[in-house]
Amino acid sequence: DAGVIQSPRHEVTEMGQEVTLRCKPISGHDYLFWYRQTMMRGLELLIYFNNNVPIDDSGMPEDRFSAKMPNASFSTLKIQPSEPRDSAVYFCASSSSQGTGELFFGEGSRLTVL
Amino acid sequence: KQEVTQIPAALSVPEGENLVLNCSFTDSAIYNLQWFRQDPGKGLTSLLLIQSSQREQTSGRLNASLDKSSGRSTLYIAASQPGDSATYLCAAHNTNAGKSTFGDGTTLTVKP
């Protein structure tokens, strides 16, 4: 398996623009997580899904953030409108409830909002 | 609420030295504990996962231990190399899936 795949790897946008980050989890994994990492706050869990259903979105900072998982192989994290304080690295991770629960991360999407 | 602490935040050692990274957690009812490595600008790479029924796991020069009663896990790196320089994070998983709690990491520098 190719691992967790995220796109784009880098995104530079202007304040007020819509940003969409994409994630393909490892095939067969039934849990998908979106994290945000900054120097100031470290790694923060934004939202996670089980079998494509959002389970906990309490980490989503504001209504400007939304996430969807239309099927088992694809998820999006959308920010609309974006603000400079949203600049961070956004990671997607997946795991399987059938086994050890080991968590696997993608390479991340580095977002810069000017 | 689970809290995970990693001390020290940064560590610098000469090449060849054996070293130990520490991870403490407050809720001992964990399902497993996972150690990651993160290189600058990269994602988190899984190093070792210790299930709650285990006491240690080994992979090459790495050995991770788990003591649930004391709320501690350690990552032992033998014969450190400059290529080991990275940030090491531990994560406590309280179920076999779902939410995990991460420490802030220890940034390791191995000097040639």
mmCIF file with all atom_site columns, N, CA and C in Angstrom, chain A residues 56-114:
data_model
loop_
_atom_site.group_PDB
_atom_site.id
_atom_site.type_symbol
_atom_site.label_atom_id
_atom_site.label_alt_id
_atom_site.label_comp_id
_atom_site.label_asym_id
_atom_site.label_entity_id
_atom_site.label_seq_id
_atom_site.pdbx_PDB_ins_code
_atom_site.Cartn_x
_atom_site.Cartn_y
_atom_site.Cartn_z
_atom_site.occupancy
_atom_site.B_iso_or_equiv
_atom_site.pdbx_formal_charge
_atom_site.auth_seq_id
_atom_site.auth_comp_id
_atom_site.auth_asym_id
_atom_site.auth_atom_id
_atom_site.pdbx_PDB_model_num
ATOM 1   N N  . ASP A 1 56  ? -16.150 12.919 16.102 1.00 0.00 ? 56  ASP A N  1
ATOM 2   C CA . ASP A 1 56  ? -15.833 13.991 17.037 1.00 0.00 ? 56  ASP A CA 1
ATOM 3   C C  . ASP A 1 56  ? -15.210 15.151 16.271 1.00 0.00 ? 56  ASP A C  1
ATOM 4   N N  . ASP A 1 57  ? -15.911 16.253 16.224 1.00 0.00 ? 57  ASP A N  1
ATOM 5   C CA . ASP A 1 57  ? -15.373 17.442 15.541 1.00 0.00 ? 57  ASP A CA 1
ATOM 6   C C  . ASP A 1 57  ? -15.113 18.564 16.538 1.00 0.00 ? 57  ASP A C  1
ATOM 7   N N  . SER A 1 58  ? -14.967 18.212 17.794 1.00 0.00 ? 58  SER A N  1
ATOM 8   C CA . SER A 1 58  ? -14.792 19.243 18.819 1.00 0.00 ? 58  SER A CA 1
ATOM 9   C C  . SER A 1 58  ? -13.487 20.033 18.656 1.00 0.00 ? 58  SER A C  1
ATOM 10  N N  . GLY A 1 59  ? -12.558 19.500 17.891 1.00 0.00 ? 59  GLY A N  1
ATOM 11  C CA . GLY A 1 59  ? -11.305 20.209 17.670 1.00 0.00 ? 59  GLY A CA 1
ATOM 12  C C  . GLY A 1 59  ? -11.335 21.181 16.509 1.00 0.00 ? 59  GLY A C  1
ATOM 13  N N  . MET A 1 60  ? -12.388 21.174 15.753 1.00 0.00 ? 60  MET A N  1
ATOM 14  C CA . MET A 1 60  ? -12.497 22.111 14.630 1.00 0.00 ? 60  MET A CA 1
ATOM 15  C C  . MET A 1 60  ? -12.607 23.517 15.216 1.00 0.00 ? 60  MET A C  1
ATOM 16  N N  . PRO A 1 61  ? -11.687 24.398 14.840 1.00 0.00 ? 61  PRO A N  1
ATOM 17  C CA . PRO A 1 61  ? -11.592 25.692 15.519 1.00 0.00 ? 61  PRO A CA 1
ATOM 18  C C  . PRO A 1 61  ? -12.789 26.610 15.313 1.00 0.00 ? 61  PRO A C  1
ATOM 19  N N  . GLU A 1 62  ? -13.340 26.618 14.114 1.00 0.00 ? 62  GLU A N  1
ATOM 20  C CA . GLU A 1 62  ? -14.438 27.564 13.843 1.00 0.00 ? 62  GLU A CA 1
ATOM 21  C C  . GLU A 1 62  ? -15.312 26.993 12.738 1.00 0.00 ? 62  GLU A C  1
ATOM 22  N N  . ASP A 1 63  ? -16.431 27.681 12.533 1.00 0.00 ? 63  ASP A N  1
ATOM 23  C CA . ASP A 1 63  ? -17.329 27.254 11.459 1.00 0.00 ? 63  ASP A CA 1
ATOM 24  C C  . ASP A 1 63  ? -16.704 27.413 10.082 1.00 0.00 ? 63  ASP A C  1
ATOM 25  N N  . ARG A 1 64  ? -15.623 28.106 10.011 1.00 0.00 ? 64  ARG A N  1
ATOM 26  C CA . ARG A 1 64  ? -14.936 28.253 8.721  1.00 0.00 ? 64  ARG A CA 1
ATOM 27  C C  . ARG A 1 64  ? -14.335 26.926 8.267  1.00 0.00 ? 64  ARG A C  1
ATOM 28  N N  . PHE A 1 65  ? -14.177 26.016 9.214  1.00 0.00 ? 65  PHE A N  1
ATOM 29  C CA . PHE A 1 65  ? -13.588 24.715 8.908  1.00 0.00 ? 65  PHE A CA 1
ATOM 30  C C  . PHE A 1 65  ? -14.706 23.678 8.748  1.00 0.00 ? 65  PHE A C  1
ATOM 31  N N  . SER A 1 66  ? -14.569 22.855 7.722  1.00 0.00 ? 66  SER A N  1
ATOM 32  C CA . SER A 1 66  ? -15.508 21.750 7.539  1.00 0.00 ? 66  SER A CA 1
ATOM 33  C C  . SER A 1 66  ? -14.762 20.562 6.948  1.00 0.00 ? 66  SER A C  1
ATOM 34  N N  . ALA A 1 67  ? -15.231 19.366 7.238  1.00 0.00 ? 67  ALA A N  1
ATOM 35  C CA . ALA A 1 67  ? -14.597 18.155 6.725  1.00 0.00 ? 67  ALA A CA 1
ATOM 36  C C  . ALA A 1 67  ? -15.677 17.188 6.289  1.00 0.00 ? 67  ALA A C  1
ATOM 37  N N  . LYS A 1 68  ? -15.343 16.454 5.229  1.00 0.00 ? 68  LYS A N  1
ATOM 38  C CA . LYS A 1 68  ? -16.266 15.449 4.708  1.00 0.00 ? 68  LYS A CA 1
ATOM 39  C C  . LYS A 1 68  ? -15.523 14.176 4.380  1.00 0.00 ? 68  LYS A C  1
ATOM 40  N N  . MET A 1 69  ? -16.254 13.087 4.388  1.00 0.00 ? 69  MET A N  1
ATOM 41  C CA . MET A 1 69  ? -15.688 11.813 3.958  1.00 0.00 ? 69  MET A CA 1
ATOM 42  C C  . MET A 1 69  ? -16.766 11.096 3.168  1.00 0.00 ? 69  MET A C  1
ATOM 43  N N  . PRO A 1 70  ? -16.858 11.377 1.887  1.00 0.00 ? 70  PRO A N  1
ATOM 44  C CA . PRO A 1 70  ? -17.936 10.822 1.066  1.00 0.00 ? 70  PRO A CA 1
ATOM 45  C C  . PRO A 1 70  ? -17.837 9.321  0.849  1.00 0.00 ? 70  PRO A C  1
ATOM 46  N N  . ASN A 1 71  ? -16.621 8.785  0.959  1.00 0.00 ? 71  ASN A N  1
ATOM 47  C CA . ASN A 1 71  ? -16.457 7.332  0.826  1.00 0.00 ? 71  ASN A CA 1
ATOM 48  C C  . ASN A 1 71  ? -15.223 6.897  1.597  1.00 0.00 ? 71  ASN A C  1
ATOM 49  N N  . ALA A 1 72  ? -14.993 5.614  1.630  1.00 0.00 ? 72  ALA A N  1
ATOM 50  C CA . ALA A 1 72  ? -13.918 5.060  2.475  1.00 0.00 ? 72  ALA A CA 1
ATOM 51  C C  . ALA A 1 72  ? -12.523 5.415  1.990  1.00 0.00 ? 72  ALA A C  1
ATOM 52  N N  . SER A 1 73  ? -12.402 5.954  0.789  1.00 0.00 ? 73  SER A N  1
ATOM 53  C CA . SER A 1 73  ? -11.070 6.202  0.250  1.00 0.00 ? 73  SER A CA 1
ATOM 54  C C  . SER A 1 73  ? -10.784 7.680  0.024  1.00 0.00 ? 73  SER A C  1
ATOM 55  N N  . PHE A 1 74  ? -11.611 8.559  0.562  1.00 0.00 ? 74  PHE A N  1
ATOM 56  C CA . PHE A 1 74  ? -11.393 9.972  0.276  1.00 0.00 ? 74  PHE A CA 1
ATOM 57  C C  . PHE A 1 74  ? -12.006 10.861 1.353  1.00 0.00 ? 74  PHE A C  1
ATOM 58  N N  . SER A 1 75  ? -11.235 11.878 1.741  1.00 0.00 ? 75  SER A N  1
ATOM 59  C CA . SER A 1 75  ? -11.740 12.866 2.694  1.00 0.00 ? 75  SER A CA 1
ATOM 60  C C  . SER A 1 75  ? -11.210 14.236 2.317  1.00 0.00 ? 75  SER A C  1
ATOM 61  N N  . THR A 1 76  ? -11.955 15.258 2.644  1.00 0.00 ? 76  THR A N  1
ATOM 62  C CA . THR A 1 76  ? -11.518 16.638 2.407  1.00 0.00 ? 76  THR A CA 1
ATOM 63  C C  . THR A 1 76  ? -11.660 17.452 3.674  1.00 0.00 ? 76  THR A C  1
ATOM 64  N N  . LEU A 1 77  ? -10.759 18.410 3.809  1.00 0.00 ? 77  LEU A N  1
ATOM 65  C CA . LEU A 1 77  ? -10.829 19.423 4.865  1.00 0.00 ? 77  LEU A CA 1
ATOM 66  C C  . LEU A 1 77  ? -10.870 20.769 4.159  1.00 0.00 ? 77  LEU A C  1
ATOM 67  N N  . LYS A 1 78  ? -11.919 21.519 4.416  1.00 0.00 ? 78  LYS A N  1
ATOM 68  C CA . LYS A 1 78  ? -12.112 22.780 3.721  1.00 0.00 ? 78  LYS A CA 1
ATOM 69  C C  . LYS A 1 78  ? -12.078 23.941 4.703  1.00 0.00 ? 78  LYS A C  1
ATOM 70  N N  . ILE A 1 79  ? -11.426 25.014 4.291  1.00 0.00 ? 79  ILE A N  1
ATOM 71  C CA . ILE A 1 79  ? -11.395 26.242 5.088  1.00 0.00 ? 79  ILE A CA 1
ATOM 72  C C  . ILE A 1 79  ? -11.930 27.359 4.199  1.00 0.00 ? 79  ILE A C  1
ATOM 73  N N  . GLN A 1 80  ? -12.999 27.989 4.655  1.00 0.00 ? 80  GLN A N  1
ATOM 74  C CA . GLN A 1 80  ? -13.632 29.034 3.859  1.00 0.00 ? 80  GLN A CA 1
ATOM 75  C C  . GLN A 1 80  ? -14.318 30.035 4.779  1.00 0.00 ? 80  GLN A C  1
ATOM 76  N N  . PRO A 1 81  ? -13.897 31.290 4.821  1.00 0.00 ? 81  PRO A N  1
ATOM 77  C CA . PRO A 1 81  ? -12.710 31.839 4.165  1.00 0.00 ? 81  PRO A CA 1
ATOM 78  C C  . PRO A 1 81  ? -11.454 31.613 4.995  1.00 0.00 ? 81  PRO A C  1
ATOM 79  N N  . SER A 1 82  ? -10.328 31.531 4.336  1.00 0.00 ? 82  SER A N  1
ATOM 80  C CA . SER A 1 82  ? -9.079  31.297 5.054  1.00 0.00 ? 82  SER A CA 1
ATOM 81  C C  . SER A 1 82  ? -8.556  32.594 5.666  1.00 0.00 ? 82  SER A C  1
ATOM 82  N N  . GLU A 1 83  ? -7.799  32.439 6.761  1.00 0.00 ? 83  GLU A N  1
ATOM 83  C CA . GLU A 1 83  ? -7.185  33.573 7.450  1.00 0.00 ? 83  GLU A CA 1
ATOM 84  C C  . GLU A 1 83  ? -5.720  33.255 7.710  1.00 0.00 ? 83  GLU A C  1
ATOM 85  N N  . PRO A 1 84  ? -4.883  34.287 7.877  1.00 0.00 ? 84  PRO A N  1
ATOM 86  C CA . PRO A 1 84  ? -3.451  34.040 8.120  1.00 0.00 ? 84  PRO A CA 1
ATOM 87  C C  . PRO A 1 84  ? -3.193  33.109 9.297  1.00 0.00 ? 84  PRO A C  1
ATOM 88  N N  . ARG A 1 85  ? -4.030  33.158 10.339 1.00 0.00 ? 85  ARG A N  1
ATOM 89  C CA . ARG A 1 85  ? -3.793  32.300 11.496 1.00 0.00 ? 85  ARG A CA 1
ATOM 90  C C  . ARG A 1 85  ? -4.092  30.825 11.228 1.00 0.00 ? 85  ARG A C  1
ATOM 91  N N  . ASP A 1 86  ? -4.615  30.528 10.046 1.00 0.00 ? 86  ASP A N  1
ATOM 92  C CA . ASP A 1 86  ? -4.831  29.138 9.655  1.00 0.00 ? 86  ASP A CA 1
ATOM 93  C C  . ASP A 1 86  ? -3.554  28.514 9.090  1.00 0.00 ? 86  ASP A C  1
ATOM 94  N N  . SER A 1 87  ? -2.535  29.316 8.903  1.00 0.00 ? 87  SER A N  1
ATOM 95  C CA . SER A 1 87  ? -1.270  28.807 8.368  1.00 0.00 ? 87  SER A CA 1
ATOM 96  C C  . SER A 1 87  ? -0.710  27.745 9.311  1.00 0.00 ? 87  SER A C  1
ATOM 97  N N  . ALA A 1 88  ? -0.459  26.569 8.769  1.00 0.00 ? 88  ALA A N  1
ATOM 98  C CA . ALA A 1 88  ? -0.023  25.425 9.575  1.00 0.00 ? 88  ALA A CA 1
ATOM 99  C C  . ALA A 1 88  ? 0.241   24.260 8.634  1.00 0.00 ? 88  ALA A C  1
ATOM 100 N N  . VAL A 1 89  ? 0.680   23.158 9.201  1.00 0.00 ? 89  VAL A N  1
ATOM 101 C CA . VAL A 1 89  ? 0.753   21.905 8.455  1.00 0.00 ? 89  VAL A CA 1
ATOM 102 C C  . VAL A 1 89  ? -0.437  21.046 8.884  1.00 0.00 ? 89  VAL A C  1
ATOM 103 N N  . TYR A 1 90  ? -1.186  20.614 7.907  1.00 0.00 ? 90  TYR A N  1
ATOM 104 C CA . TYR A 1 90  ? -2.377  19.793 8.177  1.00 0.00 ? 90  TYR A CA 1
ATOM 105 C C  . TYR A 1 90  ? -2.050  18.351 7.804  1.00 0.00 ? 90  TYR A C  1
ATOM 106 N N  . PHE A 1 91  ? -2.242  17.469 8.769  1.00 0.00 ? 91  PHE A N  1
ATOM 107 C CA . PHE A 1 91  ? -1.951  16.058 8.555  1.00 0.00 ? 91  PHE A CA 1
ATOM 108 C C  . PHE A 1 91  ? -3.233  15.241 8.550  1.00 0.00 ? 91  PHE A C  1
ATOM 109 N N  . CYS A 1 92  ? -3.235  14.247 7.714  1.00 0.00 ? 92  CYS A N  1
ATOM 110 C CA . CYS A 1 92  ? -4.268  13.238 7.708  1.00 0.00 ? 92  CYS A CA 1
ATOM 111 C C  . CYS A 1 92  ? -3.630  11.942 8.202  1.00 0.00 ? 92  CYS A C  1
ATOM 112 N N  . ALA A 1 93  ? -4.369  11.177 8.978  1.00 0.00 ? 93  ALA A N  1
ATOM 113 C CA . ALA A 1 93  ? -3.870  9.898  9.476  1.00 0.00 ? 93  ALA A CA 1
ATOM 114 C C  . ALA A 1 93  ? -4.997  8.882  9.426  1.00 0.00 ? 93  ALA A C  1
ATOM 115 N N  . SER A 1 94  ? -4.626  7.611  9.361  1.00 0.00 ? 94  SER A N  1
ATOM 116 C CA . SER A 1 94  ? -5.658  6.573  9.374  1.00 0.00 ? 94  SER A CA 1
ATOM 117 C C  . SER A 1 94  ? -5.216  5.396  10.225 1.00 0.00 ? 94  SER A C  1
ATOM 118 N N  . SER A 1 95  ? -6.187  4.637  10.669 1.00 0.00 ? 95  SER A N  1
ATOM 119 C CA . SER A 1 95  ? -5.894  3.432  11.445 1.00 0.00 ? 95  SER A CA 1
ATOM 120 C C  . SER A 1 95  ? -7.030  2.439  11.256 1.00 0.00 ? 95  SER A C  1
ATOM 121 N N  . SER A 1 96  ? -6.780  1.221  11.695 1.00 0.00 ? 96  SER A N  1
ATOM 122 C CA . SER A 1 96  ? -7.782  0.174  11.586 1.00 0.00 ? 96  SER A CA 1
ATOM 123 C C  . SER A 1 96  ? -8.167  -0.315 12.971 1.00 0.00 ? 96  SER A C  1
ATOM 124 N N  . SER A 1 97  ? -9.458  -0.493 13.193 1.00 0.00 ? 97  SER A N  1
ATOM 125 C CA . SER A 1 97  ? -9.920  -1.044 14.469 1.00 0.00 ? 97  SER A CA 1
ATOM 126 C C  . SER A 1 97  ? -9.682  -2.546 14.540 1.00 0.00 ? 97  SER A C  1
ATOM 127 N N  . GLN A 1 98  ? -9.316  -3.145 13.436 1.00 0.00 ? 98  GLN A N  1
ATOM 128 C CA . GLN A 1 98  ? -9.049  -4.580 13.397 1.00 0.00 ? 98  GLN A CA 1
ATOM 129 C C  . GLN A 1 98  ? -7.558  -4.803 13.534 1.00 0.00 ? 98  GLN A C  1
ATOM 130 N N  . GLY A 1 99  ? -7.080  -4.864 14.747 1.00 0.00 ? 99  GLY A N  1
ATOM 131 C CA . GLY A 1 99  ? -5.651  -5.031 14.950 1.00 0.00 ? 99  GLY A CA 1
ATOM 132 C C  . GLY A 1 99  ? -5.145  -4.166 16.083 1.00 0.00 ? 99  GLY A C  1
ATOM 133 N N  . THR A 1 100 ? -3.950  -3.691 15.956 1.00 0.00 ? 100 THR A N  1
ATOM 134 C CA . THR A 1 100 ? -3.302  -2.959 17.050 1.00 0.00 ? 100 THR A CA 1
ATOM 135 C C  . THR A 1 100 ? -3.730  -1.510 17.155 1.00 0.00 ? 100 THR A C  1
ATOM 136 N N  . GLY A 1 101 ? -4.395  -0.996 16.134 1.00 0.00 ? 101 GLY A N  1
ATOM 137 C CA . GLY A 1 101 ? -4.778  0.413  16.164 1.00 0.00 ? 101 GLY A CA 1
ATOM 138 C C  . GLY A 1 101 ? -3.635  1.350  15.836 1.00 0.00 ? 101 GLY A C  1
ATOM 139 N N  . GLU A 1 102 ? -2.582  0.823  15.212 1.00 0.00 ? 102 GLU A N  1
ATOM 140 C CA . GLU A 1 102 ? -1.439  1.661  14.858 1.00 0.00 ? 102 GLU A CA 1
ATOM 141 C C  . GLU A 1 102 ? -1.887  2.783  13.938 1.00 0.00 ? 102 GLU A C  1
ATOM 142 N N  . LEU A 1 103 ? -1.379  3.966  14.227 1.00 0.00 ? 103 LEU A N  1
ATOM 143 C CA . LEU A 1 103 ? -1.759  5.183  13.498 1.00 0.00 ? 103 LEU A CA 1
ATOM 144 C C  . LEU A 1 103 ? -0.714  5.482  12.441 1.00 0.00 ? 103 LEU A C  1
ATOM 145 N N  . PHE A 1 104 ? -1.175  5.759  11.216 1.00 0.00 ? 104 PHE A N  1
ATOM 146 C CA . PHE A 1 104 ? -0.274  6.061  10.102 1.00 0.00 ? 104 PHE A CA 1
ATOM 147 C C  . PHE A 1 104 ? -0.599  7.451  9.571  1.00 0.00 ? 104 PHE A C  1
ATOM 148 N N  . PHE A 1 105 ? 0.441   8.252  9.389  1.00 0.00 ? 105 PHE A N  1
ATOM 149 C CA . PHE A 1 105 ? 0.276   9.627  8.944  1.00 0.00 ? 105 PHE A CA 1
ATOM 150 C C  . PHE A 1 105 ? 0.669   9.809  7.485  1.00 0.00 ? 105 PHE A C  1
ATOM 151 N N  . GLY A 1 106 ? 0.028   10.784 6.847  1.00 0.00 ? 106 GLY A N  1
ATOM 152 C CA . GLY A 1 106 ? 0.474   11.250 5.552  1.00 0.00 ? 106 GLY A CA 1
ATOM 153 C C  . GLY A 1 106 ? 1.614   12.244 5.710  1.00 0.00 ? 106 GLY A C  1
ATOM 154 N N  . GLU A 1 107 ? 2.125   12.738 4.581  1.00 0.00 ? 107 GLU A N  1
ATOM 155 C CA . GLU A 1 107 ? 3.248   13.660 4.611  1.00 0.00 ? 107 GLU A CA 1
ATOM 156 C C  . GLU A 1 107 ? 2.834   15.091 4.966  1.00 0.00 ? 107 GLU A C  1
ATOM 157 N N  . GLY A 1 108 ? 1.543   15.343 4.970  1.00 0.00 ? 108 GLY A N  1
ATOM 158 C CA . GLY A 1 108 ? 1.056   16.656 5.387  1.00 0.00 ? 108 GLY A CA 1
ATOM 159 C C  . GLY A 1 108 ? 0.875   17.628 4.229  1.00 0.00 ? 108 GLY A C  1
ATOM 160 N N  . SER A 1 109 ? 0.038   18.615 4.480  1.00 0.00 ? 109 SER A N  1
ATOM 161 C CA . SER A 1 109 ? -0.178  19.729 3.547  1.00 0.00 ? 109 SER A CA 1
ATOM 162 C C  . SER A 1 109 ? 0.198   21.010 4.275  1.00 0.00 ? 109 SER A C  1
ATOM 163 N N  . ARG A 1 110 ? 1.230   21.678 3.759  1.00 0.00 ? 110 ARG A N  1
ATOM 164 C CA . ARG A 1 110 ? 1.674   22.927 4.397  1.00 0.00 ? 110 ARG A CA 1
ATOM 165 C C  . ARG A 1 110 ? 0.902   24.087 3.800  1.00 0.00 ? 110 ARG A C  1
ATOM 166 N N  . LEU A 1 111 ? 0.105   24.743 4.623  1.00 0.00 ? 111 LEU A N  1
ATOM 167 C CA . LEU A 1 111 ? -0.752  25.847 4.174  1.00 0.00 ? 111 LEU A CA 1
ATOM 168 C C  . LEU A 1 111 ? -0.192  27.171 4.656  1.00 0.00 ? 111 LEU A C  1
ATOM 169 N N  . THR A 1 112 ? -0.037  28.092 3.730  1.00 0.00 ? 112 THR A N  1
ATOM 170 C CA . THR A 1 112 ? 0.359   29.460 4.058  1.00 0.00 ? 112 THR A CA 1
ATOM 171 C C  . THR A 1 112 ? -0.718  30.398 3.545  1.00 0.00 ? 112 THR A C  1
ATOM 172 N N  . VAL A 1 113 ? -1.300  31.165 4.459  1.00 0.00 ? 113 VAL A N  1
ATOM 173 C CA . VAL A 1 113 ? -2.335  32.137 4.093  1.00 0.00 ? 113 VAL A CA 1
ATOM 174 C C  . VAL A 1 113 ? -1.742  33.534 4.270  1.00 0.00 ? 113 VAL A C  1
ATOM 175 N N  . LEU A 1 114 ? -1.660  34.257 3.182  1.00 0.00 ? 114 LEU A N  1
ATOM 176 C CA . LEU A 1 114 ? -1.037  35.593 3.198  1.00 0.00 ? 114 LEU A CA 1
ATOM 177 C C  . LEU A 1 114 ? -2.036  36.681 3.541  1.00 0.00 ? 114 LEU A C  1
#
